[in-house]
mmCIF file of C-alpha atoms in Angstrom:
data_model
loop_
_atom_site.group_PDB
_atom_site.id
_atom_site.type_symbol
_atom_site.label_atom_id
_atom_site.label_comp_id
_atom_site.label_asym_id
_atom_site.label_seq_id
_atom_site.Cartn_x
_atom_site.Cartn_y
_atom_site.Cartn_z
ATOM 1 C CA MET A 3 84.423 69.797 97.117
ATOM 2 C CA THR A 4 84.599 71.517 100.477
ATOM 3 C CA TRP A 5 87.349 73.604 101.986
ATOM 4 C CA GLU A 6 88.108 74.736 105.515
ATOM 5 C CA TYR A 7 88.485 78.410 104.633
ATOM 6 C CA PHE A 8 86.484 78.945 101.443
ATOM 7 C CA THR A 9 83.106 78.248 99.877
ATOM 8 C CA TYR A 10 82.238 78.310 96.206
ATOM 9 C CA GLU A 11 79.797 81.149 96.876
ATOM 10 C CA GLU A 12 82.678 83.503 97.746
ATOM 11 C CA PHE A 13 83.896 83.101 94.170
ATOM 12 C CA ASP A 14 80.500 83.551 92.418
ATOM 13 C CA SER A 15 80.111 86.288 89.837
ATOM 14 C CA PRO A 16 77.655 88.755 91.439
ATOM 15 C CA ASP A 17 75.389 88.550 88.395
ATOM 16 C CA ALA A 18 75.350 84.730 88.338
ATOM 17 C CA PRO A 19 74.722 83.070 91.709
ATOM 18 C CA GLY A 20 76.097 79.510 91.741
ATOM 19 C CA SER A 21 78.502 80.225 88.880
ATOM 20 C CA ALA A 22 81.736 79.468 90.746
ATOM 21 C CA LYS A 23 80.896 75.824 91.334
ATOM 22 C CA LYS A 24 80.698 75.340 87.584
ATOM 23 C CA HIS A 25 83.522 77.647 86.506
ATOM 24 C CA MET A 26 86.183 78.015 89.237
ATOM 25 C CA ASN A 27 89.241 75.813 88.932
ATOM 26 C CA GLU A 28 89.396 73.525 91.998
ATOM 27 C CA HIS A 29 93.186 73.271 91.894
ATOM 28 C CA PHE A 30 93.360 77.074 92.079
ATOM 29 C CA ILE A 31 91.084 77.173 95.143
ATOM 30 C CA ASN A 32 93.057 74.317 96.741
ATOM 31 C CA SER A 33 96.236 76.355 96.321
ATOM 32 C CA LEU A 34 94.543 79.399 97.847
ATOM 33 C CA GLU A 35 93.465 77.188 100.736
ATOM 34 C CA TYR A 36 97.098 76.231 101.415
ATOM 35 C CA ALA A 37 98.216 79.857 101.138
ATOM 36 C CA ARG A 38 95.463 80.897 103.566
ATOM 37 C CA GLU A 39 96.625 78.249 106.045
ATOM 38 C CA ASP A 40 100.189 79.513 105.712
ATOM 39 C CA ALA A 41 99.170 83.157 106.176
ATOM 40 C CA GLY A 42 97.155 82.521 109.321
ATOM 41 C CA ILE A 43 94.764 85.383 108.471
ATOM 42 C CA ALA A 44 91.476 85.503 106.595
ATOM 43 C CA PHE A 45 91.453 85.869 102.819
ATOM 44 C CA VAL A 46 88.390 87.931 101.914
ATOM 45 C CA ILE A 47 87.596 87.261 98.262
ATOM 46 C CA THR A 48 86.282 90.397 96.555
ATOM 47 C CA SER A 49 86.245 88.948 93.046
ATOM 48 C CA GLY A 50 86.495 85.381 91.805
ATOM 49 C CA TYR A 51 84.750 84.069 88.717
ATOM 50 C CA ARG A 52 83.327 86.781 86.459
ATOM 51 C CA THR A 53 80.853 86.481 83.649
ATOM 52 C CA ALA A 54 81.881 88.409 80.539
ATOM 53 C CA SER A 55 79.232 91.050 81.249
ATOM 54 C CA HIS A 56 80.323 91.511 84.872
ATOM 55 C CA ASN A 57 83.974 91.648 83.822
ATOM 56 C CA LYS A 58 83.132 94.414 81.345
ATOM 57 C CA ALA A 59 81.057 96.277 83.953
ATOM 58 C CA VAL A 60 83.967 96.370 86.432
ATOM 59 C CA GLY A 61 86.495 97.411 83.795
ATOM 60 C CA GLY A 62 88.206 94.020 83.552
ATOM 61 C CA LYS A 63 90.400 93.303 80.567
ATOM 62 C CA PRO A 64 89.130 91.093 77.743
ATOM 63 C CA GLY A 65 90.545 87.603 78.253
ATOM 64 C CA SER A 66 90.639 88.127 82.027
ATOM 65 C CA SER A 67 91.701 85.106 84.046
ATOM 66 C CA HIS A 68 88.654 85.805 86.231
ATOM 67 C CA CYS A 69 86.438 84.781 83.286
ATOM 68 C CA LYS A 70 88.295 81.456 83.105
ATOM 69 C CA GLY A 71 87.849 80.687 86.826
ATOM 70 C CA LEU A 72 91.599 80.995 87.352
ATOM 71 C CA ALA A 73 91.816 84.216 89.380
ATOM 72 C CA ALA A 74 90.761 85.907 92.585
ATOM 73 C CA ASP A 75 91.129 89.294 94.205
ATOM 74 C CA ILE A 76 91.825 89.244 97.940
ATOM 75 C CA ALA A 77 91.046 92.292 100.090
ATOM 76 C CA THR A 78 93.855 93.831 102.136
ATOM 77 C CA LYS A 79 93.354 96.274 105.009
ATOM 78 C CA ASN A 80 96.887 97.596 105.404
ATOM 79 C CA SER A 81 100.493 97.110 104.342
ATOM 80 C CA GLN A 82 101.209 94.457 106.984
ATOM 81 C CA GLU A 83 98.263 92.322 105.871
ATOM 82 C CA ARG A 84 99.287 92.852 102.242
ATOM 83 C CA TYR A 85 102.785 91.577 103.070
ATOM 84 C CA ILE A 86 101.504 88.481 104.927
ATOM 85 C CA ILE A 87 99.155 87.518 102.088
ATOM 86 C CA LEU A 88 101.783 88.197 99.424
ATOM 87 C CA CYS A 89 104.359 86.009 101.201
ATOM 88 C CA ALA A 90 101.850 83.176 101.600
ATOM 89 C CA LEU A 91 100.898 83.311 97.909
ATOM 90 C CA ILE A 92 104.544 83.223 96.837
ATOM 91 C CA ASN A 93 105.292 80.403 99.294
ATOM 92 C CA GLU A 94 102.441 78.417 97.738
ATOM 93 C CA GLY A 95 103.999 78.854 94.307
ATOM 94 C CA PHE A 96 101.817 81.512 92.725
ATOM 95 C CA THR A 97 103.774 83.365 90.049
ATOM 96 C CA ARG A 98 101.180 85.852 88.749
ATOM 97 C CA ILE A 99 100.317 88.526 91.295
ATOM 98 C CA GLY A 100 98.923 92.052 90.973
ATOM 99 C CA ILE A 101 99.069 94.457 93.906
ATOM 100 C CA GLY A 102 96.566 97.238 94.512
ATOM 101 C CA LEU A 103 96.173 99.571 97.468
ATOM 102 C CA ASP A 104 93.385 97.505 99.013
ATOM 103 C CA PHE A 105 93.586 94.136 97.255
ATOM 104 C CA ILE A 106 95.880 91.520 95.761
ATOM 105 C CA HIS A 107 95.035 89.817 92.481
ATOM 106 C CA VAL A 108 96.330 86.274 92.051
ATOM 107 C CA ASP A 109 95.870 83.871 89.182
ATOM 108 C CA CYS A 110 97.227 80.625 87.786
ATOM 109 C CA ASP A 111 96.507 81.246 84.108
ATOM 110 C CA GLU A 112 99.073 79.177 82.222
ATOM 111 C CA SER A 113 98.200 80.930 78.948
ATOM 112 C CA LYS A 114 99.848 84.086 80.305
ATOM 113 C CA VAL A 115 103.451 84.871 81.164
ATOM 114 C CA ASP A 116 104.487 83.781 84.656
ATOM 115 C CA GLY A 117 107.012 85.176 87.093
ATOM 116 C CA VAL A 118 105.324 88.572 87.159
ATOM 117 C CA VAL A 119 104.154 91.049 89.777
ATOM 118 C CA TRP A 120 102.330 94.189 88.672
ATOM 119 C CA LEU A 121 100.747 97.214 90.297
ATOM 120 C CA TYR A 122 97.276 98.673 89.897
#
């Protein structure tokens, strides 16, 4: 599959080149694609799929949605960009969002509670 705004490589676990093509959920990336179109600004993916070892190395929680190919972290430069990306994600129907000072986590993990926004 190809997208206008994303490539699989952006979602690769750093310790496993080519891993996103096998592990990332295409529906999730499609939804990010629509949110990116709505936002009108770049979504810089800082973390997509994670191997278990990479997840542990970065302090990710066991059972992380990143390890299931159902999550991404998007870099944010400032509060205005954070707001634009957040609105686009909500408009696209994402219901699991974590907000950090310089990134937004988003996932579509149906095994976890939805309708939540948390802070890092």
